[in-house]
XYZ file of C-alpha atoms in Angstrom:
540
model
C 117.438 102.934 105.601
C 114.266 104.178 107.292
C 114.641 105.706 110.999
C 110.759 105.200 112.276
C 109.653 107.623 114.531
C 110.581 106.349 118.158
C 109.094 107.888 121.693
C 110.857 110.135 123.990
C 110.420 108.643 127.929
C 110.542 111.313 130.053
C 107.900 113.405 132.627
C 106.022 114.310 129.611
C 105.535 111.825 128.125
C 105.749 109.553 130.606
C 102.304 111.876 132.102
C 100.930 111.196 128.679
C 101.139 107.369 128.930
C 99.166 106.803 132.048
C 96.502 104.532 130.749
C 94.044 106.022 132.723
C 89.687 106.172 131.304
C 89.936 109.806 130.078
C 86.526 109.993 132.010
C 88.560 110.125 135.219
C 91.431 113.166 133.725
C 91.314 116.563 133.326
C 94.591 118.432 131.357
C 96.900 115.240 132.898
C 99.503 116.747 130.110
C 99.777 119.759 132.700
C 101.538 117.732 135.269
C 105.242 118.455 136.841
C 107.379 116.462 138.396
C 108.413 115.856 142.223
C 111.554 118.660 141.806
C 108.497 120.693 140.308
C 110.428 122.324 137.545
C 109.399 125.436 135.615
C 107.421 125.177 132.344
C 109.857 126.711 130.405
C 112.702 123.708 131.899
C 110.018 121.235 130.248
C 109.646 122.845 127.008
C 113.114 125.065 126.313
C 114.118 123.214 123.615
C 112.684 121.963 119.899
C 113.048 118.287 120.810
C 110.658 118.438 123.804
C 108.389 119.444 120.907
C 109.125 116.846 118.936
C 108.581 114.620 121.790
C 105.597 115.277 122.548
C 104.189 115.089 119.287
C 105.699 111.525 119.037
C 103.854 110.693 121.952
C 100.446 111.042 120.001
C 101.697 109.122 117.420
C 102.026 106.208 120.116
C 98.083 105.916 120.737
C 98.029 103.249 117.333
C 101.537 101.505 118.193
C 99.208 98.542 120.320
C 98.575 95.587 118.206
C 94.771 95.542 120.716
C 94.130 98.607 118.646
C 95.081 97.868 115.177
C 93.977 94.344 115.095
C 91.474 93.326 116.982
C 90.116 97.181 117.274
C 90.475 98.136 114.070
C 91.208 94.921 111.408
C 88.752 92.669 112.922
C 85.764 95.551 112.510
C 87.018 96.078 108.498
C 87.347 91.836 107.889
C 85.230 90.185 110.177
C 82.447 92.243 109.431
C 82.407 92.022 105.661
C 83.098 87.493 106.228
C 85.792 87.746 104.086
C 87.505 86.553 107.463
C 86.349 84.747 110.324
C 87.596 84.124 114.068
C 89.040 81.532 115.794
C 90.144 82.691 119.260
C 88.144 83.948 122.095
C 86.341 86.595 119.670
C 84.115 84.266 117.871
C 81.319 86.751 118.700
C 81.864 88.587 115.765
C 81.153 85.971 113.413
C 77.499 86.429 114.058
C 77.861 89.874 114.699
C 77.565 89.479 118.497
C 79.801 91.699 119.895
C 79.450 92.931 123.585
C 79.680 95.913 124.597
C 81.825 94.307 127.651
C 84.935 93.694 124.664
C 88.128 94.748 126.631
C 89.816 95.823 122.719
C 86.797 98.250 122.350
C 87.450 99.505 125.126
C 91.053 99.705 124.296
C 89.983 101.366 121.128
C 88.030 104.290 122.562
C 90.764 104.697 125.585
C 92.964 105.154 123.878
C 91.897 107.028 121.192
C 90.915 109.640 123.519
C 93.859 109.626 125.357
C 95.397 110.519 121.980
C 92.637 112.961 121.214
C 93.631 114.723 125.257
C 97.391 114.161 123.971
C 97.116 116.467 120.749
C 94.236 118.704 122.386
C 97.272 120.111 124.946
C 100.183 119.200 122.619
C 97.995 122.372 120.653
C 99.047 125.614 122.721
C 102.170 124.245 124.374
C 103.623 124.063 120.190
C 101.832 127.299 119.913
C 103.848 129.108 123.113
C 107.344 127.337 121.769
C 106.689 129.294 118.870
C 106.346 132.376 119.843
C 109.176 132.047 121.992
C 111.295 131.442 119.275
C 112.439 127.796 121.204
C 110.998 126.365 117.486
C 111.347 128.216 114.061
C 107.448 128.973 111.929
C 108.807 125.874 109.863
C 109.293 123.383 112.892
C 106.228 124.902 114.584
C 103.693 124.402 111.751
C 104.947 121.209 110.721
C 104.754 120.120 114.374
C 100.727 121.239 114.436
C 99.846 119.894 111.202
C 101.022 116.216 112.696
C 98.881 117.040 115.728
C 95.491 118.327 114.188
C 96.733 115.161 111.475
C 96.551 112.920 114.281
C 93.473 113.978 115.937
C 91.500 114.221 112.866
C 92.555 110.401 111.700
C 91.584 109.455 115.329
C 87.997 111.048 115.278
C 88.204 109.337 112.094
C 88.115 106.146 112.869
C 86.113 106.819 115.690
C 83.092 107.731 113.923
C 83.731 105.494 111.700
C 82.985 102.557 113.613
C 81.322 104.001 116.579
C 78.835 106.057 114.699
C 78.780 109.275 117.205
C 81.412 110.186 120.063
C 81.948 112.947 121.856
C 84.317 115.942 120.563
C 86.854 116.956 123.329
C 88.562 119.755 121.469
C 90.055 122.152 124.183
C 92.659 121.343 126.988
C 91.534 122.017 130.486
C 88.081 121.448 130.300
C 87.999 118.022 128.952
C 85.858 116.142 131.728
C 84.937 113.253 129.466
C 81.054 113.832 130.366
C 79.938 115.031 126.859
C 77.274 113.023 125.105
C 77.439 111.876 121.753
C 77.271 114.299 118.630
C 76.099 112.544 115.879
C 78.217 110.956 113.540
C 78.033 113.623 110.682
C 79.408 116.732 113.240
C 81.994 114.312 113.996
C 83.125 114.161 110.639
C 82.549 117.783 109.986
C 85.337 118.109 112.555
C 87.362 115.465 111.092
C 87.548 117.697 107.691
C 88.189 120.729 109.492
C 90.927 119.426 111.369
C 92.640 117.949 108.340
C 91.978 120.871 105.709
C 94.736 122.405 109.085
C 96.641 119.748 108.755
C 96.645 120.099 104.821
C 97.345 123.621 104.741
C 100.680 123.249 107.485
C 102.295 119.306 106.895
C 104.576 119.072 103.884
C 104.625 116.571 101.475
C 106.680 113.247 101.970
C 109.635 114.103 99.479
C 110.258 117.418 101.704
C 111.142 115.391 104.781
C 114.657 114.180 105.928
C 114.870 110.248 105.071
C 115.006 109.723 108.988
C 112.154 111.390 109.241
C 110.163 108.617 107.008
C 106.459 107.476 108.361
C 105.466 111.395 109.916
C 101.862 112.562 108.807
C 101.816 114.399 105.366
C 100.322 116.864 103.161
C 99.480 113.567 101.311
C 98.026 111.482 103.992
C 95.907 114.582 105.978
C 94.338 115.270 101.999
C 93.388 111.119 102.260
C 92.027 111.008 104.979
C 90.256 114.601 104.711
C 88.507 113.160 101.392
C 87.695 109.940 103.180
C 85.860 112.382 105.409
C 84.256 113.936 103.307
C 82.757 110.917 101.439
C 81.044 110.419 104.738
C 79.717 114.027 104.641
C 78.453 112.829 100.664
C 79.897 116.098 99.793
C 82.105 113.740 96.791
C 82.930 117.036 94.776
C 84.956 118.355 97.281
C 86.263 114.446 98.064
C 87.147 114.376 94.405
C 89.167 117.930 94.509
C 91.376 116.405 97.434
C 92.308 113.313 95.549
C 93.108 115.436 92.864
C 95.627 117.361 94.904
C 97.295 113.981 95.176
C 97.910 112.828 91.969
C 101.844 112.472 90.932
C 102.795 112.355 94.572
C 102.208 108.496 94.667
C 102.062 105.397 92.980
C 100.964 101.678 91.981
C 103.904 99.442 93.029
C 104.172 97.736 89.503
C 103.888 94.221 91.138
C 101.094 93.878 93.796
C 102.575 90.977 96.084
C 105.194 93.699 96.542
C 102.870 96.363 98.148
C 102.719 94.616 101.838
C 106.376 92.840 102.043
C 108.150 92.865 104.589
C 111.389 94.736 103.368
C 108.729 97.571 101.271
C 107.615 99.014 103.785
C 107.036 102.993 103.332
C 106.764 102.338 100.010
C 105.614 104.678 97.044
C 102.000 103.664 97.342
C 102.180 104.166 101.376
C 100.273 107.333 102.492
C 100.347 106.386 106.075
C 101.258 103.214 107.760
C 101.765 102.842 111.511
C 106.050 102.624 112.103
C 106.863 99.629 114.509
C 110.354 98.971 114.932
C 112.333 95.779 117.238
C 112.591 96.597 120.131
C 114.642 93.636 121.609
C 111.559 92.163 122.806
C 109.747 88.923 122.611
C 107.482 89.598 126.424
C 103.767 89.509 126.247
C 104.361 93.591 128.346
C 107.487 94.445 125.891
C 107.650 97.443 124.224
C 104.484 98.705 122.253
C 106.372 99.699 119.111
C 106.266 95.282 118.637
C 103.440 93.169 117.768
C 101.835 89.495 117.051
C 99.960 91.336 114.375
C 101.194 89.062 111.704
C 101.768 85.557 113.778
C 98.246 85.214 115.574
C 96.908 85.050 111.589
C 99.469 82.056 110.569
C 97.927 78.919 110.721
C 98.076 76.755 113.044
C 100.191 74.203 112.149
C 103.223 77.298 111.530
C 102.570 78.631 114.395
C 100.779 77.024 116.880
C 98.118 80.267 116.392
C 95.651 80.526 113.606
C 93.017 82.766 115.948
C 91.805 84.144 112.367
C 91.235 82.408 108.878
C 89.959 83.375 105.129
C 86.131 82.639 104.346
C 86.941 80.118 101.033
C 84.017 82.797 99.535
C 87.387 85.543 99.413
C 89.516 82.915 97.558
C 86.678 81.864 95.058
C 85.499 85.339 94.318
C 88.427 86.517 92.324
C 88.535 86.960 88.315
C 90.244 84.256 86.894
C 93.582 86.295 86.023
C 93.495 88.397 89.232
C 97.246 88.162 90.651
C 95.460 89.846 93.916
C 94.449 86.451 94.786
C 97.300 85.180 95.735
C 98.661 87.876 97.264
C 95.222 88.293 99.412
C 94.706 85.388 100.602
C 95.882 81.661 100.229
C 94.932 77.991 100.712
C 95.400 73.924 100.473
C 97.853 73.320 97.706
C 98.912 77.002 97.895
C 102.496 77.735 97.966
C 103.058 81.000 99.684
C 104.543 83.538 97.216
C 105.930 85.984 99.165
C 109.384 86.835 97.984
C 109.998 87.490 101.587
C 108.422 83.696 102.498
C 110.629 81.986 99.862
C 113.317 83.491 100.932
C 113.611 82.153 103.800
C 113.393 78.933 102.320
C 109.295 79.056 102.335
C 106.585 77.025 104.049
C 109.111 74.087 104.938
C 111.418 76.119 106.629
C 109.211 76.483 109.728
C 110.282 74.917 113.004
C 106.587 73.247 113.185
C 106.348 72.015 109.468
C 110.446 70.302 109.998
C 109.305 68.796 113.505
C 106.034 67.299 112.197
C 107.655 65.808 108.950
C 110.037 64.486 111.222
C 107.328 63.199 113.441
C 107.579 59.304 114.524
C 103.344 59.537 114.750
C 101.764 58.721 111.273
C 98.564 61.078 111.143
C 101.227 64.105 112.255
C 103.789 63.026 109.863
C 100.614 63.011 106.776
C 99.706 66.336 107.545
C 103.445 67.847 106.972
C 104.034 65.789 103.788
C 103.202 67.279 99.943
C 101.762 65.642 97.286
C 105.242 64.630 96.176
C 106.152 62.769 99.371
C 108.789 65.439 100.527
C 108.257 67.739 103.076
C 105.231 70.005 102.367
C 105.518 73.414 101.011
C 102.089 74.760 100.248
C 99.373 75.645 103.189
C 98.079 72.053 103.820
C 96.953 69.965 100.464
C 93.205 70.129 98.960
C 93.412 66.332 100.424
C 94.318 67.493 103.788
C 93.874 71.424 104.283
C 95.594 73.414 107.414
C 92.425 73.594 109.731
C 93.806 73.639 112.866
C 95.018 70.212 115.609
C 90.996 69.895 116.351
C 90.747 68.592 112.524
C 87.009 69.936 112.890
C 86.994 71.052 109.637
C 85.340 74.745 111.494
C 88.481 77.032 110.205
C 88.509 76.701 106.506
C 92.080 76.368 105.745
C 92.492 79.619 104.218
C 94.538 82.293 105.798
C 95.547 85.780 105.576
C 98.396 86.084 103.434
C 99.091 89.899 103.273
C 99.642 89.646 107.239
C 102.303 86.228 106.389
C 105.456 88.242 105.467
C 107.961 88.370 107.996
C 109.570 86.082 107.745
C 111.915 86.574 110.927
C 108.220 85.363 112.486
C 108.438 81.138 113.604
C 104.674 82.352 116.379
C 104.548 80.230 119.453
C 107.198 77.566 117.819
C 111.177 77.348 117.022
C 112.879 79.866 119.293
C 109.055 81.603 119.505
C 109.525 84.593 117.907
C 105.877 85.642 118.280
C 106.360 89.831 118.390
C 107.420 91.504 114.817
C 108.134 94.621 113.741
C 106.334 95.135 110.265
C 104.740 98.076 109.789
C 100.742 98.570 109.500
C 99.792 100.028 106.319
C 96.127 102.630 106.925
C 95.848 104.192 103.785
C 97.726 103.791 100.285
C 97.550 105.016 96.882
C 95.630 102.285 95.098
C 92.391 103.091 97.714
C 92.704 106.965 97.096
C 91.975 105.744 93.090
C 89.184 103.606 94.059
C 87.678 106.443 96.695
C 88.314 109.051 93.389
C 86.905 106.814 90.836
C 83.246 106.526 93.496
C 83.312 109.979 93.664
C 83.639 110.383 89.711
C 80.840 107.919 89.214
C 78.558 110.084 92.013
C 79.266 113.865 90.440
C 77.884 112.107 87.235
C 81.286 111.241 85.446
C 80.851 107.354 84.909
C 83.371 106.965 81.906
C 86.027 108.785 84.229
C 85.656 106.865 87.404
C 85.876 103.364 85.335
C 88.872 104.787 84.036
C 90.280 105.518 87.391
C 89.226 102.215 88.314
C 90.728 100.399 85.184
C 94.153 101.716 86.603
C 93.943 99.420 89.385
C 92.940 96.778 87.991
C 95.330 96.960 85.082
C 97.727 96.094 87.787
C 95.978 93.755 89.509
C 96.169 91.762 85.842
C 99.781 92.539 85.384
C 99.153 94.866 82.832
C 95.751 94.706 80.727
C 92.720 94.633 83.080
C 89.462 91.966 81.001
C 87.100 94.553 79.534
C 84.786 91.937 81.411
C 84.484 92.943 85.113
C 83.773 89.279 86.915
C 83.382 88.599 90.703
C 81.838 86.344 92.466
C 81.458 84.279 89.090
C 78.784 86.931 88.286
C 79.206 89.774 85.443
C 79.153 93.219 87.352
C 77.672 95.964 84.620
C 76.997 98.803 87.209
C 80.151 101.474 87.892
C 79.162 101.511 92.008
C 79.017 97.935 92.218
C 82.656 97.510 90.467
C 83.771 99.967 92.818
C 82.611 98.340 96.029
C 83.860 94.896 94.344
C 87.089 96.248 93.636
C 87.651 97.820 97.342
C 86.929 93.735 98.510
C 89.297 92.443 96.468
C 91.455 95.251 97.090
C 91.677 96.067 100.385
C 90.771 92.631 101.825
C 92.668 91.402 104.581
C 93.653 95.463 105.180
C 92.338 98.329 107.286
C 89.768 99.495 105.170
C 87.108 97.011 103.081
C 83.933 97.218 105.840
C 84.705 101.014 106.414
C 84.534 101.495 102.825
C 81.086 99.783 102.357
C 79.751 101.421 105.787
C 80.779 104.882 103.922
C 78.954 104.004 100.593
C 75.965 103.067 102.878
C 75.554 99.677 101.034
C 77.382 97.209 103.433
C 74.164 95.347 104.911
C 73.001 94.869 101.430
C 76.612 94.126 99.810
C 77.574 91.108 102.667
C 73.585 90.136 102.018
C 74.366 89.913 98.128
C 78.191 87.982 98.380
C 77.405 85.881 101.422
C 73.459 85.301 101.622
C 74.403 86.830 105.160
C 72.440 89.516 106.818
C 73.855 92.030 109.452
C 71.094 92.150 111.954
C 69.883 95.620 112.549
C 72.366 97.845 114.104
C 74.980 95.775 113.904
C 77.531 97.721 111.245
C 78.508 99.831 114.240
C 80.295 98.685 116.930
C 78.289 99.228 120.951
C 79.853 101.741 122.712
C 81.843 100.490 125.779
C 79.971 99.696 128.560
C 82.731 100.836 131.017
C 82.163 103.865 129.252
C 78.622 104.284 129.281
C 79.179 103.737 133.541
C 82.129 106.617 133.828
C 80.161 108.988 131.290
C 76.274 108.587 132.158
C 75.411 111.278 128.983
C 76.748 108.195 127.072
C 73.979 105.947 125.143
C 74.600 102.405 123.544
C 73.877 101.998 119.851
C 70.352 100.685 118.671
C 70.373 97.212 118.476
C 72.642 96.944 121.403
């Protein structure tokens, strides 16, 4: 059984957890408790160094950052998904600079970076003092470089250029923005360090599964090199991963609740059951799954899919039902089937047994029995308002946790399902793009076929069809595969922007124009107020 990474809450990691803007902080790790212990008493055993690094992982154990910052950007920006809650400005690319989630993103990212910067010299000193073995110190240092590099990766990919804070004690938070390329150059440097220091996944003890690995570092390194248009170097990075990971035979299994940290996963954020269903509870549980389930099942339904995504898959592509389901579709997840399917949810049962005719009809299937599909074609599940503004189509990749009932039944809103940030299929698609860009179109198509063969259950059609159109250009094939393989996860729009085609691609697929400058997030207005050297992104 996987034992997921847990945080140690004591004096030092508690100091780490102070959630104040970095702009107001200077070396906040370098603190003492009320008894004024010496530094040696704080870091005098290996567990102290491990706890120090564990606190950096905590950056990502936050639903606002994962869902409202990274997931929204990766999926709402593509127009494959829309928001129904308070954040509908994503639907029109009108994200305000005062939006709380981007402030959370920026704040947590820079606190995580400050934790990393502070941890580097402490781990080095613990190694010099013989507290840490060379092997453990190297691994922990590799984890630090990986987490700092990955965090800058997402900052630059989302905001463009951001301030580079790389040292301890002088992090006054008043630096101007470095360019996007400068940030990715730093990401490349950090991840090269991580590659040299981290073990492969199989070299970890089972209890350490979920930590950063050499494979994860190589995956993000290749991505950073692609942002810098170093396609040959990126290809070399991706090639080192070959033989270390594999595609799961069945696509439906990739996101299953009981298949976390599987052979395809390079890095995923670890969530654990913390025994709480409180909004003020631990970061180790999240509402990410509940909020995307239909209102008719969860009382939420705050994001929903574009029917165009549903219709855009090629006939026979098994990823369709494993990505987005709609009217008349059963939930294909083995875990949801095991709990009894859609008909097992408390709201569905109550609705079918209702004495109100309209309510009962909504929860009645075409066979006259309790419904076991995501609405029906005649009566799609579009929410209680019935305005038809919601599409009736939903993200199947996030509807996998059989323990969740949302705001119904026992009120299990918060789940512990891990969130995959990078997996082998994405590495293969990125590798294919690099091969094509470096003149090896045939090799790129061969790599692409590995992903598509799995998608079609063994052998993909020779003709590539997307959005009902035949695609013959190899790079366009890759772009469409990013969408069909990764929509509903954390990567699609990032990959399209990295390739320099985001605006053109969305225009082609949906006839929607992204306003100039709106491919990027705005810099949080609060941060600009704290740091007069920050400038806003053009277009905001």
